[in-house]
Short mmCIF file of C-alpha atoms and ligand atoms in Angstrom, two decimals:
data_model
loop_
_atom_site.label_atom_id
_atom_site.label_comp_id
_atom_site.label_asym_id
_atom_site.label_seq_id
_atom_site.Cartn_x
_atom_site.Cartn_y
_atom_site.Cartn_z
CA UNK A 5 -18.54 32.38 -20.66
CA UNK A 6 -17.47 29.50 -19.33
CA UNK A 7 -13.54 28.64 -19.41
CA UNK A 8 -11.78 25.37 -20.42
CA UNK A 9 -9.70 23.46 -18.17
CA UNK A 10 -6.47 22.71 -18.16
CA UNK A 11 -6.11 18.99 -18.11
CA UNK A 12 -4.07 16.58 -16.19
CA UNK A 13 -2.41 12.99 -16.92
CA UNK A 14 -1.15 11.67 -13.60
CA UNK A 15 0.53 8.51 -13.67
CA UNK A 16 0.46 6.71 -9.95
CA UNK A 17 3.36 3.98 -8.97
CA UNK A 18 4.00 2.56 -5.72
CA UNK A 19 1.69 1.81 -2.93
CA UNK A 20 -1.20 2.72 -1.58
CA UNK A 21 -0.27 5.75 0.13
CA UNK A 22 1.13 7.29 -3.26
CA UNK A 23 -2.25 6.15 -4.66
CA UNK A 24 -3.98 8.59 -1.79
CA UNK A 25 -1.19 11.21 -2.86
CA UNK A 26 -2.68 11.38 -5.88
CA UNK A 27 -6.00 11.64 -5.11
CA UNK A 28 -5.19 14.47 -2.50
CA UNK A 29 -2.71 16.20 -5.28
CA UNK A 30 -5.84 15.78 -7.96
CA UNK A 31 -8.49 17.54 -5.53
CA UNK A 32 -5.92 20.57 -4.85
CA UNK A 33 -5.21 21.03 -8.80
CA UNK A 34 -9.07 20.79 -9.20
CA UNK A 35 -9.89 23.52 -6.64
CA UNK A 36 -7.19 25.69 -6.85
CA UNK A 37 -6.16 25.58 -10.40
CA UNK A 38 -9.20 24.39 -12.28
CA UNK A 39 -7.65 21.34 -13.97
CA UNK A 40 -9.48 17.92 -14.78
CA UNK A 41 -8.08 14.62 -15.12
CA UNK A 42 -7.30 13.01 -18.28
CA UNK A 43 -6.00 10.09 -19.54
CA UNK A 44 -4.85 11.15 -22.71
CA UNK A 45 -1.21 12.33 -22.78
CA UNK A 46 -0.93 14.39 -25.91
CA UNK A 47 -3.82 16.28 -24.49
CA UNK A 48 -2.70 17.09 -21.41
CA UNK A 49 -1.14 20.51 -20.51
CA UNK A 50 0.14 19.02 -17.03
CA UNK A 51 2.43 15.24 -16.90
CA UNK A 52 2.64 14.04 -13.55
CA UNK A 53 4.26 10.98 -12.32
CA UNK A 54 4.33 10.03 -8.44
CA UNK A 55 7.23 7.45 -7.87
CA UNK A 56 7.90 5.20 -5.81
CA UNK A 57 11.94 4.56 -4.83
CA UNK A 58 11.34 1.07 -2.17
CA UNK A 59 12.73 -0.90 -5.03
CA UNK A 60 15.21 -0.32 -8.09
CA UNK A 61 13.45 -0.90 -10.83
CA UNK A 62 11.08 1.63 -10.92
CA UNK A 63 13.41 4.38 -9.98
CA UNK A 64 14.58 3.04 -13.64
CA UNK A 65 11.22 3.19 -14.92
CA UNK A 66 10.48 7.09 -13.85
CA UNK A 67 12.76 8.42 -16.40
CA UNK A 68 12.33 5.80 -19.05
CA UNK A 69 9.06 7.15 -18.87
CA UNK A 70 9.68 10.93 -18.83
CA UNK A 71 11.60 10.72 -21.30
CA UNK A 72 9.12 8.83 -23.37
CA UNK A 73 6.26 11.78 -22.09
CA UNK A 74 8.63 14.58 -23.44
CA UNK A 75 8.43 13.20 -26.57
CA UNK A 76 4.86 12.85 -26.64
CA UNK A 77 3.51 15.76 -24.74
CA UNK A 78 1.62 19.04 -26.48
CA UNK A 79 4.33 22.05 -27.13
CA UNK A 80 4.11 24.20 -23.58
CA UNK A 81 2.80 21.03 -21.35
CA UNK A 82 4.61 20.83 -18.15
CA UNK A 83 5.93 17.67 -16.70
CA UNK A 84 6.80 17.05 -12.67
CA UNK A 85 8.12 14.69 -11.05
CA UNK A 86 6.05 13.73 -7.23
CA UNK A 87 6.54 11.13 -4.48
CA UNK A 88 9.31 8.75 -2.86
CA UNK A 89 11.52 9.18 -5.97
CA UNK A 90 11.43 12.89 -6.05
CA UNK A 91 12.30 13.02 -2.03
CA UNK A 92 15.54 11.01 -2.29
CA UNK A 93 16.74 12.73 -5.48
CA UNK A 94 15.44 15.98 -5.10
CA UNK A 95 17.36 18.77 -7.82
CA UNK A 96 19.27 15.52 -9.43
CA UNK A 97 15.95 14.70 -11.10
CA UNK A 98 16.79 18.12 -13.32
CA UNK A 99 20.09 17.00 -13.64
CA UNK A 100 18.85 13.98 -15.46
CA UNK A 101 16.30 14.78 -17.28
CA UNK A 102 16.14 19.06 -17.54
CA UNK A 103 13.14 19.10 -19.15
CA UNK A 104 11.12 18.81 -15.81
CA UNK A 105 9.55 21.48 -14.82
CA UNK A 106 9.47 20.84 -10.68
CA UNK A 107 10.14 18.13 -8.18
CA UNK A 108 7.62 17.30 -4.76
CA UNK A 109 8.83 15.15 -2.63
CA UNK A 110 6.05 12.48 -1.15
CA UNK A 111 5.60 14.82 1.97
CA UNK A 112 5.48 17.57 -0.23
CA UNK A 113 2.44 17.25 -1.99
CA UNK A 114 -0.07 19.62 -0.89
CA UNK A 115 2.53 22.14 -2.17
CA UNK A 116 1.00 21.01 -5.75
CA UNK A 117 -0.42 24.88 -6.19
CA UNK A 118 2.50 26.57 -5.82
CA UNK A 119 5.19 24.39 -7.54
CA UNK A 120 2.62 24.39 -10.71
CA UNK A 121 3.05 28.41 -10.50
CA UNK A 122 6.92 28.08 -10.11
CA UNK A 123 9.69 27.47 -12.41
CA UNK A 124 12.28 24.79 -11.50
CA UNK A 125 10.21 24.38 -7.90
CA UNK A 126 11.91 21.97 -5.70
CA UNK A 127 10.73 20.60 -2.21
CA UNK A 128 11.50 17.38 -0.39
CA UNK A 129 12.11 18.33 2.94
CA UNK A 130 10.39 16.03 5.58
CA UNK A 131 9.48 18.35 8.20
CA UNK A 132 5.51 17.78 9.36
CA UNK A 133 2.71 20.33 9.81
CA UNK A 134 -0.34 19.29 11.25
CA UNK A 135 -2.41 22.00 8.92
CA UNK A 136 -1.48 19.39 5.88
CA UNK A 137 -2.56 16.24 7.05
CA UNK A 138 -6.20 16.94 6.18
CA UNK A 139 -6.86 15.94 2.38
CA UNK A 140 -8.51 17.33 -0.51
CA UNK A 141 -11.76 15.72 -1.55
CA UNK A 142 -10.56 13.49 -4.25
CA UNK A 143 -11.63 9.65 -4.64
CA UNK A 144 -10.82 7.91 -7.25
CA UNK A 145 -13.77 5.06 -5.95
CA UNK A 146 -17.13 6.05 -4.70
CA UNK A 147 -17.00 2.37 -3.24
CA UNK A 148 -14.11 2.71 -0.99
CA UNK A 149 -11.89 5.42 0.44
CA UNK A 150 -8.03 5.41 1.44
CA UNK A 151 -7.74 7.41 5.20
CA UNK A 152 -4.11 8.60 5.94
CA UNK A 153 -3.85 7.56 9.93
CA UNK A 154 0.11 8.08 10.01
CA UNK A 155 2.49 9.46 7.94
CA UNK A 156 6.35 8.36 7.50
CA UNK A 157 8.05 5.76 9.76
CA UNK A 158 10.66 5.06 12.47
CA UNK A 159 11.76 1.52 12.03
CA UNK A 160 15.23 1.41 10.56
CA UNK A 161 14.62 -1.40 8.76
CA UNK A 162 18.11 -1.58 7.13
CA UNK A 163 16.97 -2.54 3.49
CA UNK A 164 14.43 0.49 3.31
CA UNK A 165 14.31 4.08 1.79
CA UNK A 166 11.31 5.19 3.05
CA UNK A 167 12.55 6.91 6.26
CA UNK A 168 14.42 8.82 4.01
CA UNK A 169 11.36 9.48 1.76
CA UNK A 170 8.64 9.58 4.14
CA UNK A 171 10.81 10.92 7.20
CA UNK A 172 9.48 10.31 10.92
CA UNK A 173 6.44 8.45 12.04
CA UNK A 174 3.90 10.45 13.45
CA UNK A 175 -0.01 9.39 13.82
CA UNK A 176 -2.43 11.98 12.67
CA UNK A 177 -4.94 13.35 15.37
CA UNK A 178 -8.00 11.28 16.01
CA UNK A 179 -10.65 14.03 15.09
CA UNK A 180 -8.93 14.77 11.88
CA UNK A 181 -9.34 10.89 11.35
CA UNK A 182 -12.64 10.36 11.95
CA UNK A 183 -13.56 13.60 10.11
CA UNK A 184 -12.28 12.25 6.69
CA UNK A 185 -13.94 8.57 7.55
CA UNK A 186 -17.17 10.55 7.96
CA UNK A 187 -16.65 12.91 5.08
CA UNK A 188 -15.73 9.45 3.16
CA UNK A 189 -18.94 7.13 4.43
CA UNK A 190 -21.16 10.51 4.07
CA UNK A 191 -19.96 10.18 -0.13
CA UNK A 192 -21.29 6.28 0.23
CA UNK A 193 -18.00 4.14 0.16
CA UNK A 194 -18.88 1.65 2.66
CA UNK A 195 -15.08 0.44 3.41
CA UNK A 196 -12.70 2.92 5.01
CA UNK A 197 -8.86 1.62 4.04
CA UNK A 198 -6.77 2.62 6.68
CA UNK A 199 -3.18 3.63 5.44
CA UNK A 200 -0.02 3.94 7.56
CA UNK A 201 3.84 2.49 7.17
CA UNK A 202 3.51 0.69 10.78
CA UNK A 203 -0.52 1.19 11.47
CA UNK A 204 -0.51 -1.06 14.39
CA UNK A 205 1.79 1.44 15.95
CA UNK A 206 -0.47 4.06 15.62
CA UNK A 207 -0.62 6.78 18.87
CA UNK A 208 3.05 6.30 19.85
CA UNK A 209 4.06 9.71 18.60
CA UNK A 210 1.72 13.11 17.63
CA UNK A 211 3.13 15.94 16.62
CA UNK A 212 1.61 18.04 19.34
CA UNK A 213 -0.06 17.50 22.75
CA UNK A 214 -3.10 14.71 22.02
CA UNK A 215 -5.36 12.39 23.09
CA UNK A 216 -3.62 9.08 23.63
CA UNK A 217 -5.24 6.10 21.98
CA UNK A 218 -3.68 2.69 20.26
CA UNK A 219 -4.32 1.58 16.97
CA UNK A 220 -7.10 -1.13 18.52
CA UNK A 221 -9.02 1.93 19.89
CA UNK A 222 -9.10 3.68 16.83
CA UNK A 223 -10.12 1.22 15.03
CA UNK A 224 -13.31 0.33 17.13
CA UNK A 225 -13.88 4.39 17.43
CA UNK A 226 -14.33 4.29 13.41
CA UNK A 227 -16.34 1.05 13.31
CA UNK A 228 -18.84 3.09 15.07
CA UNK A 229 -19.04 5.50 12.42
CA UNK A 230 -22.30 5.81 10.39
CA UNK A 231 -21.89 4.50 7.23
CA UNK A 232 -18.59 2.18 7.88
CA UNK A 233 -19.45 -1.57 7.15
CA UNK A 234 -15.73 -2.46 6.32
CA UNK A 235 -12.23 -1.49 7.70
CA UNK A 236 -9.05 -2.70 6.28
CA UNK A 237 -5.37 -1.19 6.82
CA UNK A 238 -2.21 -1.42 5.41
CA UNK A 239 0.55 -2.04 6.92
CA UNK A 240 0.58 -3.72 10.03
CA UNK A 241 4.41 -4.91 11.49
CA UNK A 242 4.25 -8.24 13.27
CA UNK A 243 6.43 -6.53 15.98
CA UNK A 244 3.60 -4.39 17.09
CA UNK A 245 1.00 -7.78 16.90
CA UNK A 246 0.06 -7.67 20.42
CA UNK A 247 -3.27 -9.55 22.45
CA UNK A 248 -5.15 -6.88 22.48
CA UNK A 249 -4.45 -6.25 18.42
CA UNK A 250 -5.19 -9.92 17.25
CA UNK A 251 -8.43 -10.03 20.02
CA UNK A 252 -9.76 -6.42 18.34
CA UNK A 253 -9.37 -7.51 14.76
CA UNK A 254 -10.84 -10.76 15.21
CA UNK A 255 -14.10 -9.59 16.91
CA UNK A 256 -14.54 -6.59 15.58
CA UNK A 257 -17.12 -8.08 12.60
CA UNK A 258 -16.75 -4.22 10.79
CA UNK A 259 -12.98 -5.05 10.71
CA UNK A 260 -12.07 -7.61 7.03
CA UNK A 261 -10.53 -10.87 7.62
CA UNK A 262 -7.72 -10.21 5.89
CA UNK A 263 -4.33 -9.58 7.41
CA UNK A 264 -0.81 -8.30 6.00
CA UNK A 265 1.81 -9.80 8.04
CA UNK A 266 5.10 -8.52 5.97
CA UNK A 267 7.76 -11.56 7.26
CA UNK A 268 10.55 -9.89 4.87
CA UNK A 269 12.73 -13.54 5.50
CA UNK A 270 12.16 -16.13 8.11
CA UNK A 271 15.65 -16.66 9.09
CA UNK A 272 16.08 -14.90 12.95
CA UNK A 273 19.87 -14.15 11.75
CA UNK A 274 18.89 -12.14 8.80
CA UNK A 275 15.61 -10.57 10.53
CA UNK A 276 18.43 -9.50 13.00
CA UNK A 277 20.58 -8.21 10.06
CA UNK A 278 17.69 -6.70 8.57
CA UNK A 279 16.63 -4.91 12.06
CA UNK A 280 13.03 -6.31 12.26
CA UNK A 281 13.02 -7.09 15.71
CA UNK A 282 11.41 -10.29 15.88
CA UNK A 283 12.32 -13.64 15.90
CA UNK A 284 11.20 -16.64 13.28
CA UNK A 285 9.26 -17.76 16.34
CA UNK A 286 7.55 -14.83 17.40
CA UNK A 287 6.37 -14.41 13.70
CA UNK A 288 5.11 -18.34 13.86
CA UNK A 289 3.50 -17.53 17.41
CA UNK A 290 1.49 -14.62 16.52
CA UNK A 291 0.28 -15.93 12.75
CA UNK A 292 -1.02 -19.19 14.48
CA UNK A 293 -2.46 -17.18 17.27
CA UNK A 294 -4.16 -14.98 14.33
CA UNK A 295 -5.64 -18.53 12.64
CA UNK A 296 -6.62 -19.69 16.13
CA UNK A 297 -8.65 -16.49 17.19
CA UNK A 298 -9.87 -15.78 13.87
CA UNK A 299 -11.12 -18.27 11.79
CA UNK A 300 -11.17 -17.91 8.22
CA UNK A 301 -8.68 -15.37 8.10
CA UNK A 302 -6.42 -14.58 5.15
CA UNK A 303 -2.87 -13.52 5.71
CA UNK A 304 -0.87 -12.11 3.17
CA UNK A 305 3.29 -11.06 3.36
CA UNK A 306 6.05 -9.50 2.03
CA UNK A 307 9.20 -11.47 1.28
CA UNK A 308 12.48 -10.45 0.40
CA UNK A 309 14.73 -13.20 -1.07
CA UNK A 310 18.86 -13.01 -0.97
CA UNK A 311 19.44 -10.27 1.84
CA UNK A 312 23.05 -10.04 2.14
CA UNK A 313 24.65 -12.83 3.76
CA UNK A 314 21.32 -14.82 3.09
CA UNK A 315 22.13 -18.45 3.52
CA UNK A 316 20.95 -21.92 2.02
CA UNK A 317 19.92 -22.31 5.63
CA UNK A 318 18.73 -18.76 6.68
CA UNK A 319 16.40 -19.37 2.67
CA UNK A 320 15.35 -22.70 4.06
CA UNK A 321 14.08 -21.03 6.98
CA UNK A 322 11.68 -18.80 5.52
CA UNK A 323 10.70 -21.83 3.23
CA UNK A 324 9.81 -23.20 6.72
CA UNK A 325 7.41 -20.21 7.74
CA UNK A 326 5.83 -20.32 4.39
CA UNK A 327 4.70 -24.15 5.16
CA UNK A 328 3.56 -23.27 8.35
CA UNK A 329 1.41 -20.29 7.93
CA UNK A 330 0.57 -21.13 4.80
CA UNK A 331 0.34 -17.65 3.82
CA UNK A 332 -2.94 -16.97 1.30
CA UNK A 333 -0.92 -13.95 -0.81
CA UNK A 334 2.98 -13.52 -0.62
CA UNK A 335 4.44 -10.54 -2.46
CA UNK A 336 8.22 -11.80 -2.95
CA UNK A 337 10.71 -10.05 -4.76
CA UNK A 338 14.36 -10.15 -4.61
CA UNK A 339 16.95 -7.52 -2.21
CA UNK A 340 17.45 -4.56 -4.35
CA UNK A 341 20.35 -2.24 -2.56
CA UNK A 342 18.97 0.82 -2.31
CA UNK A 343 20.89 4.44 -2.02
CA UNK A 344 21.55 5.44 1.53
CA UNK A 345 20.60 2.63 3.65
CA UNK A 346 22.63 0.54 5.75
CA UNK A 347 22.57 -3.07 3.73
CA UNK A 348 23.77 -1.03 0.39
CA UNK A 349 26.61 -1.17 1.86
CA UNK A 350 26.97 -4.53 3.09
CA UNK A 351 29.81 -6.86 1.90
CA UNK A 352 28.47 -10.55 1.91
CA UNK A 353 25.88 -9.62 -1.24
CA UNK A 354 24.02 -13.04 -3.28
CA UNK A 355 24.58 -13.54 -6.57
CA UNK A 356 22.24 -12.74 -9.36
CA UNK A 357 21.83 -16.45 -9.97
CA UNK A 358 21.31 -17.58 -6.75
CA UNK A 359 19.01 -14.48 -6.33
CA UNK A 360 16.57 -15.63 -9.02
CA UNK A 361 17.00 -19.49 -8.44
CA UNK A 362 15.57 -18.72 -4.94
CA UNK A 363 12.44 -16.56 -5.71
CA UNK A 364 11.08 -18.61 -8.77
CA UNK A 365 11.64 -21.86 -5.68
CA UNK A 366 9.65 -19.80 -3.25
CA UNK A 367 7.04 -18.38 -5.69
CA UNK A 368 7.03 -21.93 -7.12
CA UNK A 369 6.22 -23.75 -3.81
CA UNK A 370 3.47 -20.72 -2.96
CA UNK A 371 1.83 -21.36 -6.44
CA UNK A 372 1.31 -25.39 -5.36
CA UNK A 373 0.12 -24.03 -2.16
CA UNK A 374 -2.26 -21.65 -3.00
CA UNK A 375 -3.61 -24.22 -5.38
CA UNK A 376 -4.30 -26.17 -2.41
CA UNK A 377 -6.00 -23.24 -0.82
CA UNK A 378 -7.90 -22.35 -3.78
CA UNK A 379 -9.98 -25.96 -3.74
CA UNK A 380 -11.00 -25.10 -0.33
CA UNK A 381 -13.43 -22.60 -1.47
CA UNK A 382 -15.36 -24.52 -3.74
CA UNK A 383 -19.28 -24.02 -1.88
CA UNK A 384 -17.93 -21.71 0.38
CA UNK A 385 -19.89 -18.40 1.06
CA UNK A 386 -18.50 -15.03 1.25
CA UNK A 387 -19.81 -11.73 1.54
CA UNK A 388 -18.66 -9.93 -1.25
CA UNK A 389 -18.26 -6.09 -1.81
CA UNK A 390 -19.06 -5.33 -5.37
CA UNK A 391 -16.46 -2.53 -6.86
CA UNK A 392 -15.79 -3.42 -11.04
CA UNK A 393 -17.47 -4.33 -13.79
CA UNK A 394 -16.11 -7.01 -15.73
CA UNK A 395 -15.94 -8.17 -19.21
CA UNK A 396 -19.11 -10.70 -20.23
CA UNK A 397 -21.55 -8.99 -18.30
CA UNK A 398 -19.89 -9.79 -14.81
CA UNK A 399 -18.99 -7.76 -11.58
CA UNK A 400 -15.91 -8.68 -8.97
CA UNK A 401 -15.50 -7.52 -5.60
CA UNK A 402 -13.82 -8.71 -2.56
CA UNK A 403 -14.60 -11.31 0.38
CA UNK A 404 -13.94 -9.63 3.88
CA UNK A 405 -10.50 -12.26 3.66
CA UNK A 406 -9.63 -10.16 0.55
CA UNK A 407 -10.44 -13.06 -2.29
CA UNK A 408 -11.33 -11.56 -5.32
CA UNK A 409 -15.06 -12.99 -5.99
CA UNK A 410 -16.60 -12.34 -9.74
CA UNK A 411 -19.98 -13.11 -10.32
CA UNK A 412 -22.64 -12.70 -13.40
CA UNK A 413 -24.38 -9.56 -12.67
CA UNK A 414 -24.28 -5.49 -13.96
CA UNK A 415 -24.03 -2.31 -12.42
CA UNK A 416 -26.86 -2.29 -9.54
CA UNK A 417 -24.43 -4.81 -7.70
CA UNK A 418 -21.68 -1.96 -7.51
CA UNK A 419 -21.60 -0.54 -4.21
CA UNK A 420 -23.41 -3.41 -2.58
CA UNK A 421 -22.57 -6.31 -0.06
CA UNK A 422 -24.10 -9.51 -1.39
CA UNK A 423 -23.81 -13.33 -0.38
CA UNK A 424 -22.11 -15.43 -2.62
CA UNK A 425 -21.01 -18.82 -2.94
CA UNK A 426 -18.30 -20.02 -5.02
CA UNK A 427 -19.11 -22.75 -7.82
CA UNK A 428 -15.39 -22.02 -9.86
CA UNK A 429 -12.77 -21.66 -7.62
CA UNK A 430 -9.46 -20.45 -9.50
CA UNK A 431 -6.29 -19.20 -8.42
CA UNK A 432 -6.77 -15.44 -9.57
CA UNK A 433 -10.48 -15.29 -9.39
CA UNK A 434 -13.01 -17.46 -7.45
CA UNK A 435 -16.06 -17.36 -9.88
CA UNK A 436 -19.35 -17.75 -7.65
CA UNK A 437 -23.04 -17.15 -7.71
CA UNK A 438 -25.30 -14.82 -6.20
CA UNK A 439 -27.59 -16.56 -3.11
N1 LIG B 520 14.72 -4.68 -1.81
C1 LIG B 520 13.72 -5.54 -2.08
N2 LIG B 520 12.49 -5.42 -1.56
C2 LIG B 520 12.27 -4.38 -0.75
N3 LIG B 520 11.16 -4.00 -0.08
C3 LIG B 520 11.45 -2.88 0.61
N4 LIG B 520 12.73 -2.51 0.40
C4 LIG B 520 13.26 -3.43 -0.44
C5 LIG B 520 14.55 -3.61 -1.00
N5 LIG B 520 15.54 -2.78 -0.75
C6 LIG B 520 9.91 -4.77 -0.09
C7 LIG B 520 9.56 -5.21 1.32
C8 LIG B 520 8.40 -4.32 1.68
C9 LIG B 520 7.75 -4.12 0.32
C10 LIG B 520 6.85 -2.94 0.24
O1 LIG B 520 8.86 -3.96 -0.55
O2 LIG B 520 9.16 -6.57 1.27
O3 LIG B 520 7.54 -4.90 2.62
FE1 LIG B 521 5.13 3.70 -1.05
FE2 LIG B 521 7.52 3.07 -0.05
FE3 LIG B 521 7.19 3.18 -2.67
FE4 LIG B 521 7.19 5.41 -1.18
S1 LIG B 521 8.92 4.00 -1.46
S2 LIG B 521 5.72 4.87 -2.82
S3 LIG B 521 6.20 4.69 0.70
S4 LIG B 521 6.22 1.72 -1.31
#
C-alpha cells in the first residue's frame, strides 16, 4: 500500500545561495521525511519561507507573509521560518509571530529533519562542520546547477548582516567540490554556477588541514570536468581581482563572459567608510583591464546610494564610474541600516528625499546607457544556452555575457547551446534567430 506524502510549499527570497538552501533543505525533507513539493498553500502540511535579512524590506515582508500563510494554511500545517532572517532573530521570530513552529538559521539548514520532528526547534548558531557541506540531491533545473564553493564571509563590510548570518568564511574542500560538479554534469546541466560571498577569495581559509589552491585553480580544475561547458560564479569582490584572476577568466573559453563587479559607491571616502578596501581607481583599473583582456565581456554591479555621510560629490563620483565602465547590469538600491552593523549606527545619515532623488538619477542615467548598449547587438551572434519556454511558442536562454536571448523555437532547444543572432534587440530581451 503505498503512502501519501506530506507536501511542502517553500517560498525562496534572497540570493542565490538561499536559492541552493532550498534545494538542499527540499532533497533532505524528500529523503528523510517523504515530503514532495507543492505549490499550493492550502494543501500543504509544511510552510516554509527562507529569508533573506541584507536589506529591510524583506525582513518586513517575512512576517507580512506568515501572517498571511497562517490564515490560509490547512488546520495542523506547520509553518518555519529558514535562512538569513531566522539567524539574526533567532527565538524573537516566536515572539512575533507564535504561531511558528521552528526557526533554522541559514547555516542551519541541513538540521531540516530534526527541527520538523521538534516543537519550538531553534538553531542559528554559526559554527561549521565539514560533514554538512555536502548537499542533498535537489535541483530545481536539470539545465544548470548551483555548487556551494564557500560558505559565510570575513569582510566587515560595515553596511552588511551577513557575517552575522552566514558567520566566517571558509572554502569547502576541493574533492567535495568537484564531487557535486560531477554528480551535477552526470544529471546533464551543462553550466556549473559557482556560489560563494567573496568566490575570488576562495582557498584562504579551510576548516581543516587541505590542499591549497586559489579560486583561478579551481576554476580550471572544474572546466576539465566531463560534462561542464559553462562556469559562472557569484560573487566575486574587486579587492581580490588580481592578474592571474582577470588572465584565467578571460581565457578560460568554459568560463561565461559575464562578470559581477559589486562597486557598492564610487566615492574612495565612502568605500573607506564602508570598509571595501579599494580605491575608485583601483575599481576603474581592474574593470578596464577586464574590457581590455576580455573582449565582449559583460560586467554587472551592485550599488548602494546615500551611505551615511554620502556627499553630492562622493554621489557624483560613482556617477563617474558608471560612465566609465559602462556597466551592462547595475543592481542599485538605496542604504538600508541594518541591526548590528557598524553604519546603523552612524550619525551623518541622508535623507529620505535625497535618498530617492539619487537612485531614480542613477537608475535613470543607466537606463539611457543600457539603451545605448542594447543597439550594439543588433546582428550580433551569441551562443545561447536554452533554459525556459516562453509564451508564443518561444524559448530564452542566456549568452555566455549573461544577455537574455529569446528565440522562436519549443522544447528540443532546452538544454542545448545554439548560435544565434539577434534581429530585435530590446532592453529586457534581445529577440534573435536561430543560425
Ligand atoms: N543597504 C542597502 N543595500 C545593501 N546591500 C547589502 N547591504 C545593504 C544595506 N545595508 C546590497 C549590496 C550588496 C547587495 C547584495 O545588497 O549592494 O552587494
Ligand atoms: Fe543571501 Fe545575504 Fe540575503 Fe542572506 S542576507 S539571503 S546571504 S543576500
Amino acid at each position: 500500500m503505498s503512502s501519501v506524502k506530506k507536501k511542502l510549499f517553500i517560498q525562496t527570497l534572497g540570493c542565490a545561495m538561499n536559492v541552493r538552501d532550498s534545494e538542499h533543505i527540499i532533497a533532505e525533507l524528500k529523503e528523510k521525511e517523504d515530503y514532495e513539493v507543492t505549490h499550493d498553500l492550502q494543501s500543504a502540511d509544511l510552510i516554509l519561507i527562507n529569508t533573506c535579512s541584507v536589506r529591510e524590506r524583506p525582513v518586513h515582508k517575512l512576517f507580512s507573509e506568515i501572517g498571511a500563510y497562517e490564515k490560509a494554511k490547512k488546520p495542523g500545517a506547520k509553518i518555519g521560518v529558514c535562512g538569513c532572517t531566522a539567524s539574526h532573530l533567532g527565538s524573537e521570530v516566536f515572539k512575533r509571530a507564535p504561531y511558528v513552529d521552528f526557526v533554522l538559521g541559514a547555516r542551519n539548514v541541513s538540521k531540516i529533519s530534526t527541527a520538523v520532528n521538534t516543537p519550538k526547534f531553534v538553531s542559528v548558531d554559526i559554527n561549521h562542520d565539514e560533514s554538512e557541506y555536502a548537499f542533498g540531491d535537489f535541483r530545481s533545473s536539470p539545465y544548470k546547477s548551483f555548487v556551494n564553493i564557500m560558505i559565510g564571509c570575513d569582510k566587515k563590510c560595515t553596511y552588511c548582516i551577513v557575517p552575522q548570518t552566514r558567520g566566517d568564511e571558509i572554502s569547502i574542500p576541493k574533492d567535495i567540490i568537484l564531487n557535486e560538479v560531477r554528480k551535477a554534469a552526470n544529471g546533464g546541466a551543462k553550466e556549473i554556477f559557482l556560489l560563494g560571498q567573496n568566490v575570488n577569495n576562495y582557498g584562504k581559509r579551510f576548516s581543516g588541514a587541505h590542499e591549497k589552491l586559489d579560486f583561478s585553480d579551481l576554476l580550471n580544475l572544474i572546466s576539465e570536468v566531463d560534462g561542464v561547458e559553462r562556469i559562472r560564479f557569484t560573487s566575486p569582490h574587486p579587492l581580490h581581482m588580481d592578474d592571474k584572476f582577470l588572465q584565467v577568466f578571460s581565457k578560460n573559453p568554459k568560463i561565461c563572459k559575464s562578470m559581477h563587479m559589486p562597486l557598492q559607491s564610487g566615492s574612495t571616502a565612502i568605500l573607506k567608510a564602508m570598509k571595501r578596501g579599494y580605491s575608485k581607481e583601483w575599481f576603474i583599473e581592474r574593470a578596464l583591464k577586464l574590457r581590455e583582456l576580455c573582449p565582449g565581456v559583460a560586467i554587472s554591479t551592485d550599488i548602494i546610494v546615500a551611505f551615511p555621510g554620502e556627499s553630492e560629490a562622493d554621489f557624483e563620483d560613482t556617477l563617474q564610474v558608471m560612465e566609465k565602465v559602462k556597466f551592462e547590469q547595475i543592481f542599485s538600491f538605496k542604504y538600508s541600516p541594518r541591526p548590528l552593523t557598524p553604519a546603523a549606527v552612524m550619525t551623518n545619515k541622508i535623507d529620505e528625499k535625497t535618498a530617492s532623488a539619487r537612485l531614480t538619477l542613477l537608475q535613470d542615467i543607466h537606463n539611457k546607457m543600457l539603451d545605448e548598449i542594447v543597439a550594439t547587438q543588433m546582428g550580433a551572434v551569441h551562443e545561447v544556452y536554452f533554459e525556459e519556454l516562453r509564451e508564443n511558442a518561444s524559448v530564452a536562454g542566456r549568452s555566455s555575457n549573461n544577455f537574455l536571448v529569446q528565440v522562436k523555437g519549443s522544447e528540443e532547444l532546452l538544454g542545448k547551446l545554439v548560435q544565434v543572432k539577434i534581429t530585435d534587440p530590446k532592453r529586457m530581451v534581445l529577440y534573435g534567430k536561430i543560425i
